[in-house]
Amino acid sequence: MKRQQTLLIMCALTALLFIGMIIYGVTRDNDPYKYFTGLGSKIAVSPNDEKVVFSYFVDGKEAIYSANVDGTNVKRLTESNEERYYAPYYSYDGAKLLYLAENAEGIQTLYVANSDGSNRKQITKKDRHVTEAVFSSTNNTIYYVGIPTEDFKKAEGETKEGFDLFSIESDGGKEKQLTDKNHFTMSALSVSPDGQQVFYGIFHEGKEQIYSFSLEDGIERESEISKKLPSDMSTYSPRLSMDGSRMAFTTVSEESQKSSLFEYDLFLADMKTGHTKRLTDLNASITSPVFFHHENKIMFLENVNRASEPEQFRLRSVNIDTKELAIIHVDVPHLENNHQFIKIVDQIVSGPTLGVLYTLLLGLLTMYFHSGKIYFPAKISLGIAGFTFLASIVTVGVFSPWYGIGIGMLAANLFVCTLVVFIFAFILKRVKK
């Protein structure tokens, strides 16, 4: 009798711990960057090649910083608060800086400030979600990629609206929509030296391609450089040089195309001939290439934590002539908050832990019912797993395939736990005999 009471208490405690972990896992903030410290995903070099601006996370808070191009003399240009500041971009004269601010809902607005971070001003409203922005060659206009906020918040398939190109005066004045194409993706804006074309990357015909928008005739077309590149080559993170003669971009290296983990290396294309030159062979993922303006170099970010979050970037540069690589160490002064206990709790509350607790609970119940209904807990679990599997099929057909796949994976894990409990019950019954 005492043994049964002990088992019942252990079942109750395990059930409370299991339910508590589920509640915590559902209600917690699952942002992988909430405790992260490290570089953000965008950089820019000043027109005089003296400064680099970048975003940097300190204990989950992202702000804009500047530094000398060798990584020294780091200064914070924006405060770290409830918004995340990133994607900085210099004006052509180096006097101004633009960047994006992301609020807690994931909506991004556009800010303009002096290059030292002073006199900042929000120039787009929260009714439009902004993802990319650059200054015009005359500095008095900003081109940006945006989508209506209400459509950005909708799930895939619920809206036909997409991303388009907009212009706005750099003081937040007159605003104009330039395209009405509703692109699925639109990124990496660049402006031609004469100020008459805006270049960007879009996903078209199964690959990333470089397109341009003519400010003279208002027509969007595939760029000439994209037509000259090999037909099977996708172009990611395209960036035009200041004189417009060259374009840097990343693409999947040929040797990694057969691998499940793609490697993105840096390439350079001649805008007139389309001739390409490979600049790196790092077996990594490269993004955000930017040209130096007076040196024959390109600065870029190397992701050393591919296919995982948070992304961990390293700042690097490459000499275009010699392909000599350099690592730029950015010493950002910071004092991290102590979230060690919460970090440990977050690590514990995971799928494998919940699976172990669920199996343990069923095992304890199996021991409790060993006298006559030893398979009862396993049968109940089998019913739950079967119901979850049917729910995944319904979800795929009626709601969302992605949610359905997630529920299906849960069902598969439940079946595995149930099998373990059936085996345990069988062994326990044999031992009892």
XYZ file of C-alpha atoms in Angstrom:
433
model
C 0.000 0.000 0.000
C 2.814 2.371 0.918
C 4.546 1.540 -2.371
C 1.411 2.503 -4.341
C 1.167 5.810 -2.472
C 4.804 6.557 -3.202
C 4.249 5.809 -6.903
C 1.164 8.020 -6.949
C 3.105 10.922 -5.399
C 5.936 10.460 -7.901
C 3.390 10.425 -10.759
C 1.825 13.646 -9.483
C 5.189 15.412 -9.144
C 6.324 14.268 -12.597
C 3.002 15.368 -14.107
C 3.283 18.808 -12.473
C 6.849 19.209 -13.725
C 5.832 18.056 -17.215
C 2.845 20.432 -17.391
C 4.907 23.281 -15.951
C 7.575 22.827 -18.603
C 4.958 22.793 -21.360
C 3.407 26.029 -20.079
C 6.833 27.672 -19.794
C 7.845 26.467 -23.261
C 4.658 27.840 -24.850
C 4.694 31.206 -23.080
C 8.444 31.962 -23.112
C 10.156 34.211 -25.650
C 11.742 31.816 -28.155
C 13.875 34.492 -29.814
C 17.331 32.895 -30.333
C 18.932 36.341 -30.019
C 17.527 37.302 -26.615
C 20.832 36.577 -24.807
C 23.129 36.868 -27.832
C 26.287 38.985 -27.978
C 27.954 39.458 -31.364
C 27.880 41.124 -34.769
C 24.673 41.778 -36.687
C 24.160 40.947 -40.369
C 24.838 44.295 -42.136
C 27.863 46.574 -42.501
C 28.814 49.742 -44.406
C 32.117 51.525 -45.111
C 32.342 55.327 -45.043
C 33.104 57.153 -48.327
C 36.577 58.116 -47.053
C 37.356 54.480 -46.091
C 38.098 55.527 -42.519
C 35.049 54.102 -40.727
C 32.903 51.000 -40.739
C 29.413 50.975 -39.238
C 27.696 47.820 -38.105
C 25.071 46.518 -35.728
C 26.088 44.598 -32.645
C 24.138 42.592 -30.069
C 24.977 42.939 -26.389
C 23.013 40.445 -24.317
C 20.177 40.450 -26.865
C 20.026 44.230 -27.427
C 21.075 45.333 -30.934
C 22.497 48.810 -31.591
C 24.492 50.636 -34.271
C 28.230 51.092 -33.715
C 31.068 52.709 -35.660
C 34.761 51.836 -35.643
C 37.930 52.504 -37.568
C 38.261 50.096 -40.489
C 40.897 48.200 -38.500
C 38.335 47.555 -35.727
C 39.661 50.089 -33.202
C 37.966 53.108 -31.609
C 34.514 51.532 -31.324
C 31.663 53.930 -30.537
C 27.969 53.253 -30.008
C 25.734 55.475 -32.155
C 22.276 54.384 -30.952
C 20.905 53.495 -27.567
C 19.919 49.907 -26.824
C 16.271 49.822 -25.745
C 13.159 47.888 -26.700
C 13.887 48.345 -30.420
C 16.677 46.698 -32.391
C 18.741 48.960 -34.656
C 20.553 47.478 -37.629
C 21.298 47.691 -41.411
C 23.276 50.987 -41.357
C 24.120 52.756 -44.623
C 26.196 55.883 -45.282
C 25.141 58.758 -47.501
C 27.443 59.387 -50.478
C 29.060 62.358 -48.748
C 29.429 60.472 -45.459
C 27.558 63.114 -43.469
C 24.392 61.077 -42.861
C 23.515 57.583 -41.807
C 20.326 55.603 -42.216
C 19.330 52.447 -40.385
C 16.316 50.306 -39.546
C 14.577 49.956 -36.180
C 12.645 46.783 -35.353
C 10.038 46.854 -32.594
C 8.810 43.990 -30.421
C 6.241 42.990 -33.079
C 8.934 42.654 -35.738
C 7.852 45.794 -37.641
C 10.763 47.782 -39.063
C 10.833 51.537 -39.636
C 13.472 53.751 -41.228
C 15.622 56.289 -39.359
C 18.073 58.952 -40.558
C 20.774 60.561 -38.386
C 24.086 62.351 -38.610
C 27.046 60.033 -39.105
C 27.876 60.343 -35.387
C 24.358 59.203 -34.457
C 23.053 62.630 -33.440
C 19.806 64.288 -34.609
C 18.113 61.023 -35.472
C 14.688 61.137 -37.100
C 12.137 58.458 -37.961
C 11.040 59.017 -41.567
C 8.671 56.105 -42.275
C 5.517 55.208 -40.403
C 4.635 51.892 -38.811
C 1.988 51.163 -41.437
C 4.791 50.015 -43.769
C 7.387 47.374 -42.948
C 10.821 48.353 -44.336
C 13.542 45.783 -45.081
C 16.227 47.584 -47.123
C 17.223 51.226 -47.683
C 19.965 53.241 -49.453
C 20.711 56.889 -50.166
C 20.529 58.280 -53.678
C 23.755 59.576 -55.262
C 22.648 63.138 -54.446
C 21.890 62.240 -50.780
C 18.507 64.020 -50.832
C 16.447 60.891 -51.564
C 16.275 57.461 -49.974
C 15.140 54.344 -51.809
C 13.714 51.558 -49.708
C 11.955 48.197 -49.963
C 8.667 47.929 -48.126
C 5.398 46.066 -47.708
C 2.168 47.142 -45.961
C 2.430 46.148 -42.313
C -0.971 44.451 -42.314
C 0.178 42.208 -45.168
C 3.571 41.520 -43.617
C 1.830 40.157 -40.524
C -0.304 37.721 -42.525
C 0.766 34.125 -42.953
C 2.096 32.891 -46.277
C -0.770 32.395 -48.719
C -3.143 34.771 -46.935
C -2.193 37.811 -49.033
C -1.111 38.559 -52.588
C 0.786 41.674 -51.550
C 4.579 41.588 -51.670
C 7.608 43.844 -51.560
C 8.021 46.934 -53.702
C 10.437 49.816 -54.203
C 9.673 53.223 -52.682
C 11.393 56.604 -52.525
C 11.239 59.236 -49.805
C 13.010 62.533 -49.280
C 15.842 62.129 -46.769
C 14.184 64.584 -44.383
C 11.022 62.478 -44.343
C 9.175 64.631 -46.880
C 7.554 63.514 -50.123
C 7.142 59.750 -50.498
C 6.416 57.746 -53.661
C 5.826 54.117 -54.598
C 8.034 53.276 -57.585
C 7.055 49.668 -58.367
C 3.899 47.597 -58.031
C 5.292 44.098 -58.579
C 4.623 42.464 -55.189
C 7.899 40.541 -55.195
C 8.302 37.579 -52.857
C 11.806 38.787 -51.977
C 13.670 42.018 -52.699
C 17.049 42.851 -51.183
C 20.524 44.390 -51.423
C 19.747 47.783 -52.940
C 22.452 49.677 -54.859
C 22.275 52.932 -56.810
C 24.152 53.586 -60.066
C 26.720 56.442 -60.069
C 24.538 58.572 -62.346
C 21.626 58.090 -59.961
C 19.339 56.804 -62.709
C 19.096 53.131 -61.760
C 18.406 51.207 -58.562
C 19.717 47.636 -58.481
C 18.404 44.851 -56.246
C 18.135 41.095 -55.997
C 14.844 39.238 -56.454
C 13.844 35.582 -56.642
C 12.785 34.909 -60.223
C 12.455 31.713 -62.281
C 13.768 29.557 -59.477
C 16.884 31.550 -58.617
C 18.136 34.849 -57.234
C 18.724 37.399 -59.999
C 19.824 41.034 -60.230
C 17.162 43.439 -61.442
C 17.213 47.195 -61.949
C 14.609 49.938 -61.833
C 15.077 52.896 -64.199
C 14.189 56.238 -62.660
C 14.020 57.689 -66.193
C 11.316 55.477 -67.704
C 9.953 53.830 -64.517
C 10.530 50.309 -65.844
C 11.831 47.334 -63.897
C 13.938 44.921 -65.928
C 16.538 42.215 -65.536
C 19.928 43.905 -65.331
C 22.472 43.468 -68.087
C 24.974 41.995 -65.640
C 22.478 39.302 -64.644
C 21.964 38.369 -68.307
C 25.713 37.956 -68.797
C 26.231 35.672 -65.805
C 25.950 31.864 -66.194
C 22.295 30.829 -66.397
C 22.596 28.466 -63.420
C 24.230 31.039 -61.126
C 22.148 32.646 -58.369
C 23.331 36.026 -57.102
C 22.933 36.821 -53.413
C 23.773 40.084 -51.611
C 24.683 41.988 -54.825
C 26.542 45.262 -54.154
C 27.608 47.802 -56.775
C 30.982 49.554 -56.569
C 30.985 53.341 -56.215
C 31.994 53.875 -59.846
C 29.493 51.310 -61.092
C 32.082 49.230 -62.938
C 31.954 46.138 -60.732
C 29.456 44.209 -58.675
C 30.260 41.977 -55.713
C 27.910 39.131 -54.866
C 27.839 35.759 -53.151
C 26.689 32.482 -54.619
C 26.748 28.788 -53.790
C 30.186 27.397 -54.538
C 30.236 24.695 -57.201
C 31.813 22.069 -54.961
C 29.095 22.462 -52.279
C 26.051 22.287 -54.584
C 25.736 18.548 -54.034
C 25.922 18.995 -50.266
C 22.954 19.584 -47.969
C 24.895 22.439 -46.340
C 25.521 25.073 -49.003
C 28.634 27.231 -48.860
C 28.378 30.810 -50.124
C 31.594 32.371 -51.412
C 32.355 35.878 -52.665
C 32.533 36.672 -56.376
C 33.262 39.806 -58.393
C 31.618 40.584 -61.743
C 32.614 43.115 -64.401
C 29.491 45.162 -65.199
C 30.436 45.513 -68.896
C 31.642 42.046 -69.806
C 29.976 39.871 -67.179
C 33.313 38.207 -66.453
C 33.322 36.791 -62.911
C 36.180 36.262 -60.515
C 36.037 34.171 -57.354
C 37.578 35.982 -54.401
C 37.161 33.560 -51.482
C 37.279 29.850 -50.763
C 36.379 29.774 -47.076
C 33.963 26.821 -46.964
C 31.596 29.087 -45.069
C 28.646 31.414 -45.625
C 29.519 34.948 -46.737
C 27.137 37.910 -46.744
C 26.972 41.715 -46.862
C 29.950 42.522 -49.168
C 30.788 46.258 -49.394
C 33.470 47.966 -51.469
C 36.161 50.218 -50.115
C 36.051 53.472 -52.070
C 39.750 54.261 -52.394
C 41.367 50.869 -51.863
C 40.927 47.799 -54.006
C 39.307 45.833 -51.199
C 35.950 44.427 -50.167
C 34.762 44.062 -46.580
C 32.277 41.287 -45.773
C 30.782 39.136 -43.024
C 31.543 35.443 -42.625
C 28.919 33.357 -40.828
C 30.782 30.831 -38.694
C 27.564 29.263 -37.371
C 25.898 28.156 -40.588
C 22.371 26.721 -40.573
C 21.950 27.617 -36.893
C 20.671 30.518 -34.863
C 21.830 32.883 -33.636
C 24.047 33.607 -36.640
C 27.601 34.345 -35.535
C 29.478 36.644 -37.896
C 33.141 37.500 -38.251
C 34.222 40.738 -39.937
C 36.712 40.199 -42.770
C 38.215 41.896 -45.811
C 39.756 40.677 -49.056
C 42.175 42.330 -51.463
C 40.604 42.163 -54.927
C 43.967 41.900 -56.728
C 45.789 39.418 -54.490
C 42.790 37.706 -52.810
C 44.605 38.199 -49.503
C 42.193 37.785 -46.608
C 42.200 39.571 -43.264
C 40.175 39.228 -40.082
C 39.065 42.478 -38.450
C 38.647 42.180 -34.698
C 36.009 44.581 -33.372
C 36.458 45.145 -29.665
C 33.032 46.301 -28.498
C 33.117 47.314 -24.820
C 30.177 45.892 -22.928
C 29.061 44.469 -19.630
C 26.655 41.602 -20.077
C 23.756 41.123 -17.698
C 23.772 37.908 -15.699
C 21.006 35.711 -17.108
C 22.791 32.459 -16.359
C 19.902 30.894 -14.398
C 17.318 31.702 -17.094
C 19.696 30.447 -19.784
C 20.009 27.116 -17.947
C 16.214 26.863 -17.605
C 15.797 27.578 -21.329
C 18.309 24.871 -22.181
C 16.555 22.349 -19.937
C 13.076 23.076 -21.315
C 13.491 21.353 -24.657
C 11.881 18.656 -26.773
C 14.146 15.832 -25.543
C 13.556 16.794 -21.894
C 9.785 16.799 -22.370
C 10.039 13.441 -24.122
C 11.968 11.959 -21.191
C 9.456 13.350 -18.665
C 6.497 12.056 -20.709
C 8.061 8.587 -20.928
C 8.936 8.646 -17.220
C 5.364 9.596 -16.302
C 3.961 6.743 -18.382
C 6.513 4.360 -16.875
C 5.493 5.321 -13.337
C 1.821 4.896 -14.235
C 2.639 1.493 -15.720
C 4.184 0.449 -12.396
C 1.162 1.829 -10.545
C -1.262 -0.224 -12.695
C 0.976 -3.311 -12.790
C -1.503 -5.500 -10.895
C -4.123 -5.690 -13.647
C -3.960 -2.941 -16.257
C -0.246 -2.850 -16.950
C -0.725 -1.825 -20.631
C -3.367 0.812 -19.834
C -0.989 3.863 -19.817
C 0.670 2.715 -23.054
C -2.717 2.277 -24.752
C -3.810 5.767 -23.675
C -0.564 7.183 -25.074
C -1.105 5.275 -28.324
C -4.539 6.868 -28.615
C -3.077 10.343 -28.019
C -0.371 9.725 -30.639
C -2.946 8.502 -33.160
C -5.217 11.487 -32.558
C -2.221 13.854 -32.959
C -1.289 12.192 -36.261
C -4.837 12.613 -37.617
C -4.774 16.262 -36.464
C -1.581 16.806 -38.461
C -3.261 15.483 -41.636
C -6.262 17.775 -41.127
C -3.977 20.754 -40.434
C -2.014 20.163 -43.664
C -5.202 20.030 -45.735
C -7.200 22.810 -44.078
C -4.795 25.265 -42.457
C -1.037 25.300 -43.020
C 1.334 22.598 -44.330
C 4.111 23.893 -42.047
C 1.961 23.654 -38.917
C 0.821 20.221 -40.072
C 4.419 19.046 -40.437
C 5.167 20.317 -36.921
C 2.199 18.430 -35.454
C 3.213 15.353 -37.449
C 6.700 15.451 -35.918
C 5.095 15.670 -32.472
C 2.976 12.600 -33.307
C 6.098 10.696 -34.387
C 7.821 11.480 -31.085
C 4.710 10.374 -29.168
C 4.738 7.054 -31.035
C 8.404 6.537 -30.075
C 7.686 7.255 -26.390
C 4.674 4.940 -26.516
C 6.764 2.133 -27.989
C 9.294 2.498 -25.166
C 6.482 2.258 -22.587
C 4.996 -0.817 -24.276
C 8.425 -2.506 -24.118
C 8.811 -1.499 -20.475
C 5.341 -2.882 -19.634
C 6.129 -6.152 -21.423
C 9.422 -6.573 -19.517
C 7.761 -5.639 -16.203
C 5.019 -8.193 -16.757
C 7.554 -10.911 -17.570
C 9.624 -10.042 -14.475
C 6.485 -10.155 -12.325
C 5.659 -13.662 -13.571
